[in-house]
């Protein structure tokens, strides 16, 4: 493995994580406000906070981590939203399998399966989907993802250093 490739991947992971953490904070804060003072029902509040969190994550990745790919139009956001919805489905599936399939119904088991195992698997899916389906260059038929280049050996222009 070329040192530049490992360094580029590390920067990409850090940028992706930073955007995700900020998005999570926005999602949680907005859900709390919408559910509490605004008095919205839980599903409406979560739907609105999820959309806001996805938008923040997209902006953080588009203008930070993957800014060198220059995504244009609504398609990249729509694909990003679909990838994040798939990640949310993975978390729900882990919770459903644990709670209903395996009969592990305690709050601790639900937290471990949904927020632990489910979040880990969903994050892997989101990272893969973000870098290969949303922020990519090339012609889609064997082109490279992101701005991987043969000469640089890794991603360039990361906002994380």
PDB file of C-alpha atoms in Angstrom:
ATOM      1  CA  UNK A   1       0.000   0.000   0.000  1.00  0.00           C
ATOM      2  CA  UNK A   2       1.288   3.409  -0.959  1.00  0.00           C
ATOM      3  CA  UNK A   3       1.663   5.791   1.999  1.00  0.00           C
ATOM      4  CA  UNK A   4      -0.275   8.494   0.126  1.00  0.00           C
ATOM      5  CA  UNK A   5      -3.206   6.128  -0.297  1.00  0.00           C
ATOM      6  CA  UNK A   6      -3.380   5.334   3.413  1.00  0.00           C
ATOM      7  CA  UNK A   7      -3.038   9.010   4.324  1.00  0.00           C
ATOM      8  CA  UNK A   8      -5.711  10.005   1.796  1.00  0.00           C
ATOM      9  CA  UNK A   9      -8.098   7.346   3.066  1.00  0.00           C
ATOM     10  CA  UNK A  10      -7.526   8.439   6.670  1.00  0.00           C
ATOM     11  CA  UNK A  11      -8.281  12.063   5.750  1.00  0.00           C
ATOM     12  CA  UNK A  12     -11.377  10.966   3.895  1.00  0.00           C
ATOM     13  CA  UNK A  13     -12.596   8.928   6.876  1.00  0.00           C
ATOM     14  CA  UNK A  14     -11.956  11.826   9.274  1.00  0.00           C
ATOM     15  CA  UNK A  15     -13.810  14.262   7.023  1.00  0.00           C
ATOM     16  CA  UNK A  16     -16.698  11.847   6.574  1.00  0.00           C
ATOM     17  CA  UNK A  17     -16.887  11.282  10.342  1.00  0.00           C
ATOM     18  CA  UNK A  18     -16.773  15.021  11.093  1.00  0.00           C
ATOM     19  CA  UNK A  19     -19.637  15.700   8.673  1.00  0.00           C
ATOM     20  CA  UNK A  20     -21.574  12.776  10.151  1.00  0.00           C
ATOM     21  CA  UNK A  21     -21.097  13.916  13.737  1.00  0.00           C
ATOM     22  CA  UNK A  22     -22.287  17.417  12.899  1.00  0.00           C
ATOM     23  CA  UNK A  23     -25.297  15.959  11.076  1.00  0.00           C
ATOM     24  CA  UNK A  24     -26.079  13.734  14.058  1.00  0.00           C
ATOM     25  CA  UNK A  25     -25.954  16.741  16.396  1.00  0.00           C
ATOM     26  CA  UNK A  26     -28.339  18.686  14.136  1.00  0.00           C
ATOM     27  CA  UNK A  27     -30.676  15.686  13.862  1.00  0.00           C
ATOM     28  CA  UNK A  28     -30.751  15.177  17.626  1.00  0.00           C
ATOM     29  CA  UNK A  29     -31.136  18.862  18.513  1.00  0.00           C
ATOM     30  CA  UNK A  30     -33.876  19.471  15.966  1.00  0.00           C
ATOM     31  CA  UNK A  31     -35.742  16.314  16.974  1.00  0.00           C
ATOM     32  CA  UNK A  32     -35.601  17.403  20.607  1.00  0.00           C
ATOM     33  CA  UNK A  33     -36.962  20.878  19.792  1.00  0.00           C
ATOM     34  CA  UNK A  34     -39.649  19.623  17.419  1.00  0.00           C
ATOM     35  CA  UNK A  35     -40.761  16.917  19.826  1.00  0.00           C
ATOM     36  CA  UNK A  36     -40.633  19.127  22.925  1.00  0.00           C
ATOM     37  CA  UNK A  37     -41.379  22.856  22.587  1.00  0.00           C
ATOM     38  CA  UNK A  38     -42.844  22.598  19.063  1.00  0.00           C
ATOM     39  CA  UNK A  39     -45.107  19.730  20.171  1.00  0.00           C
ATOM     40  CA  UNK A  40     -44.908  17.676  16.974  1.00  0.00           C
ATOM     41  CA  UNK A  41     -45.637  13.961  16.985  1.00  0.00           C
ATOM     42  CA  UNK A  42     -42.564  11.697  17.071  1.00  0.00           C
ATOM     43  CA  UNK A  43     -42.705  10.503  13.453  1.00  0.00           C
ATOM     44  CA  UNK A  44     -43.106  13.994  12.004  1.00  0.00           C
ATOM     45  CA  UNK A  45     -40.370  15.351  14.251  1.00  0.00           C
ATOM     46  CA  UNK A  46     -38.017  12.505  13.313  1.00  0.00           C
ATOM     47  CA  UNK A  47     -38.750  12.826   9.606  1.00  0.00           C
ATOM     48  CA  UNK A  48     -37.973  16.552   9.643  1.00  0.00           C
ATOM     49  CA  UNK A  49     -34.857  16.127  11.775  1.00  0.00           C
ATOM     50  CA  UNK A  50     -33.636  13.255   9.531  1.00  0.00           C
ATOM     51  CA  UNK A  51     -34.001  15.413   6.402  1.00  0.00           C
ATOM     52  CA  UNK A  52     -32.168  18.281   8.128  1.00  0.00           C
ATOM     53  CA  UNK A  53     -29.400  15.926   9.288  1.00  0.00           C
ATOM     54  CA  UNK A  54     -29.015  14.481   5.763  1.00  0.00           C
ATOM     55  CA  UNK A  55     -28.788  17.992   4.348  1.00  0.00           C
ATOM     56  CA  UNK A  56     -26.075  18.959   6.829  1.00  0.00           C
ATOM     57  CA  UNK A  57     -24.149  15.744   6.129  1.00  0.00           C
ATOM     58  CA  UNK A  58     -24.420  16.314   2.386  1.00  0.00           C
ATOM     59  CA  UNK A  59     -23.211  19.914   2.712  1.00  0.00           C
ATOM     60  CA  UNK A  60     -20.317  18.854   4.947  1.00  0.00           C
ATOM     61  CA  UNK A  61     -19.237  16.193   2.473  1.00  0.00           C
ATOM     62  CA  UNK A  62     -19.891  18.236  -0.688  1.00  0.00           C
ATOM     63  CA  UNK A  63     -18.137  21.381   0.535  1.00  0.00           C
ATOM     64  CA  UNK A  64     -15.576  19.638   2.735  1.00  0.00           C
ATOM     65  CA  UNK A  65     -14.506  16.035   2.400  1.00  0.00           C
ATOM     66  CA  UNK A  66     -15.356  15.623  -1.300  1.00  0.00           C
ATOM     67  CA  UNK A  67     -15.273  19.254  -2.438  1.00  0.00           C
ATOM     68  CA  UNK A  68     -12.873  18.402  -5.257  1.00  0.00           C
ATOM     69  CA  UNK A  69     -15.488  16.234  -7.036  1.00  0.00           C
ATOM     70  CA  UNK A  70     -17.798  19.190  -7.747  1.00  0.00           C
ATOM     71  CA  UNK A  71     -21.203  17.457  -7.648  1.00  0.00           C
ATOM     72  CA  UNK A  72     -23.827  19.332  -9.683  1.00  0.00           C
ATOM     73  CA  UNK A  73     -27.619  19.436  -9.582  1.00  0.00           C
ATOM     74  CA  UNK A  74     -30.113  17.605  -7.425  1.00  0.00           C
ATOM     75  CA  UNK A  75     -29.097  14.073  -8.432  1.00  0.00           C
ATOM     76  CA  UNK A  76     -26.108  13.809  -6.047  1.00  0.00           C
ATOM     77  CA  UNK A  77     -28.275  15.006  -3.128  1.00  0.00           C
ATOM     78  CA  UNK A  78     -31.056  12.573  -4.067  1.00  0.00           C
ATOM     79  CA  UNK A  79     -28.588   9.666  -4.221  1.00  0.00           C
ATOM     80  CA  UNK A  80     -27.005  10.806  -0.943  1.00  0.00           C
ATOM     81  CA  UNK A  81     -30.460  10.917   0.669  1.00  0.00           C
ATOM     82  CA  UNK A  82     -31.225   7.413  -0.666  1.00  0.00           C
ATOM     83  CA  UNK A  83     -27.926   6.074   0.711  1.00  0.00           C
ATOM     84  CA  UNK A  84     -28.736   7.589   4.121  1.00  0.00           C
ATOM     85  CA  UNK A  85     -32.271   6.190   4.022  1.00  0.00           C
ATOM     86  CA  UNK A  86     -30.762   2.767   3.283  1.00  0.00           C
ATOM     87  CA  UNK A  87     -28.477   3.248   6.303  1.00  0.00           C
ATOM     88  CA  UNK A  88     -31.494   4.070   8.463  1.00  0.00           C
ATOM     89  CA  UNK A  89     -33.208   0.914   7.151  1.00  0.00           C
ATOM     90  CA  UNK A  90     -30.153  -1.152   8.152  1.00  0.00           C
ATOM     91  CA  UNK A  91     -30.383   0.220  11.694  1.00  0.00           C
ATOM     92  CA  UNK A  92     -34.098  -0.554  11.874  1.00  0.00           C
ATOM     93  CA  UNK A  93     -33.515  -4.039  10.470  1.00  0.00           C
ATOM     94  CA  UNK A  94     -30.886  -4.786  13.123  1.00  0.00           C
ATOM     95  CA  UNK A  95     -33.282  -3.594  15.810  1.00  0.00           C
ATOM     96  CA  UNK A  96     -36.185  -5.611  14.376  1.00  0.00           C
ATOM     97  CA  UNK A  97     -34.144  -8.817  14.094  1.00  0.00           C
ATOM     98  CA  UNK A  98     -32.862  -8.479  17.654  1.00  0.00           C
ATOM     99  CA  UNK A  99     -36.128  -7.373  19.251  1.00  0.00           C
ATOM    100  CA  UNK A 100     -38.697  -9.418  17.341  1.00  0.00           C
ATOM    101  CA  UNK A 101     -36.658 -12.208  15.769  1.00  0.00           C
ATOM    102  CA  UNK A 102     -34.327 -13.073  18.637  1.00  0.00           C
ATOM    103  CA  UNK A 103     -36.623 -11.939  21.456  1.00  0.00           C
ATOM    104  CA  UNK A 104     -34.002  -9.625  23.007  1.00  0.00           C
ATOM    105  CA  UNK A 105     -36.462  -6.999  24.237  1.00  0.00           C
ATOM    106  CA  UNK A 106     -34.638  -5.085  26.959  1.00  0.00           C
ATOM    107  CA  UNK A 107     -33.763  -1.437  26.475  1.00  0.00           C
ATOM    108  CA  UNK A 108     -30.069  -2.384  26.588  1.00  0.00           C
ATOM    109  CA  UNK A 109     -30.508  -4.988  23.840  1.00  0.00           C
ATOM    110  CA  UNK A 110     -32.445  -2.497  21.698  1.00  0.00           C
ATOM    111  CA  UNK A 111     -29.712   0.114  22.161  1.00  0.00           C
ATOM    112  CA  UNK A 112     -26.917  -2.330  21.332  1.00  0.00           C
ATOM    113  CA  UNK A 113     -28.666  -3.693  18.248  1.00  0.00           C
ATOM    114  CA  UNK A 114     -30.005  -0.399  16.875  1.00  0.00           C
ATOM    115  CA  UNK A 115     -27.536   2.241  18.006  1.00  0.00           C
ATOM    116  CA  UNK A 116     -24.493  -0.029  18.253  1.00  0.00           C
ATOM    117  CA  UNK A 117     -24.446  -2.824  15.692  1.00  0.00           C
ATOM    118  CA  UNK A 118     -26.966  -1.153  13.408  1.00  0.00           C
ATOM    119  CA  UNK A 119     -25.139   2.182  13.469  1.00  0.00           C
ATOM    120  CA  UNK A 120     -21.793   0.502  12.715  1.00  0.00           C
ATOM    121  CA  UNK A 121     -23.202  -1.402   9.727  1.00  0.00           C
ATOM    122  CA  UNK A 122     -25.132   1.659   8.524  1.00  0.00           C
ATOM    123  CA  UNK A 123     -22.008   3.815   8.743  1.00  0.00           C
ATOM    124  CA  UNK A 124     -20.070   1.348   6.581  1.00  0.00           C
ATOM    125  CA  UNK A 125     -22.912   1.377   4.036  1.00  0.00           C
ATOM    126  CA  UNK A 126     -23.120   5.184   4.113  1.00  0.00           C
ATOM    127  CA  UNK A 127     -19.364   5.599   3.659  1.00  0.00           C
ATOM    128  CA  UNK A 128     -19.295   3.178   0.748  1.00  0.00           C
ATOM    129  CA  UNK A 129     -22.379   4.727  -0.862  1.00  0.00           C
ATOM    130  CA  UNK A 130     -21.177   8.278  -0.367  1.00  0.00           C
ATOM    131  CA  UNK A 131     -17.767   7.682  -1.924  1.00  0.00           C
ATOM    132  CA  UNK A 132     -18.848   5.379  -4.759  1.00  0.00           C
ATOM    133  CA  UNK A 133     -22.347   6.548  -5.700  1.00  0.00           C
ATOM    134  CA  UNK A 134     -22.471  10.238  -4.781  1.00  0.00           C
ATOM    135  CA  UNK A 135     -19.046  11.885  -4.873  1.00  0.00           C
ATOM    136  CA  UNK A 136     -17.283  10.143  -7.719  1.00  0.00           C
ATOM    137  CA  UNK A 137     -15.512  11.061 -10.895  1.00  0.00           C
ATOM    138  CA  UNK A 138     -15.034   9.056 -14.016  1.00  0.00           C
ATOM    139  CA  UNK A 139     -17.531   7.827 -16.546  1.00  0.00           C
ATOM    140  CA  UNK A 140     -19.224   5.264 -14.296  1.00  0.00           C
ATOM    141  CA  UNK A 141     -17.722   2.370 -16.250  1.00  0.00           C
ATOM    142  CA  UNK A 142     -14.577   1.674 -14.380  1.00  0.00           C
ATOM    143  CA  UNK A 143     -13.819   5.309 -13.606  1.00  0.00           C
ATOM    144  CA  UNK A 144     -12.304   6.189 -10.295  1.00  0.00           C
ATOM    145  CA  UNK A 145     -14.200   7.191  -7.196  1.00  0.00           C
ATOM    146  CA  UNK A 146     -13.644  10.590  -5.712  1.00  0.00           C
ATOM    147  CA  UNK A 147     -10.473  12.057  -7.128  1.00  0.00           C
ATOM    148  CA  UNK A 148      -8.226   9.049  -6.783  1.00  0.00           C
ATOM    149  CA  UNK A 149      -5.457   9.480  -9.279  1.00  0.00           C
ATOM    150  CA  UNK A 150      -2.711   7.238 -10.466  1.00  0.00           C
ATOM    151  CA  UNK A 151      -0.122   9.953  -9.936  1.00  0.00           C
ATOM    152  CA  UNK A 152      -1.074  11.195  -6.488  1.00  0.00           C
ATOM    153  CA  UNK A 153      -1.892   7.797  -4.964  1.00  0.00           C
ATOM    154  CA  UNK A 154      -4.791   9.173  -2.953  1.00  0.00           C
ATOM    155  CA  UNK A 155      -7.537  11.695  -2.585  1.00  0.00           C
ATOM    156  CA  UNK A 156      -6.563  15.301  -2.896  1.00  0.00           C
ATOM    157  CA  UNK A 157      -7.956  18.475  -1.392  1.00  0.00           C
ATOM    158  CA  UNK A 158      -9.263  17.102   1.879  1.00  0.00           C
ATOM    159  CA  UNK A 159     -10.442  19.824   4.257  1.00  0.00           C
ATOM    160  CA  UNK A 160      -9.137  17.820   7.221  1.00  0.00           C
ATOM    161  CA  UNK A 161      -5.498  18.472   6.507  1.00  0.00           C
TER     162      UNK A 161
END
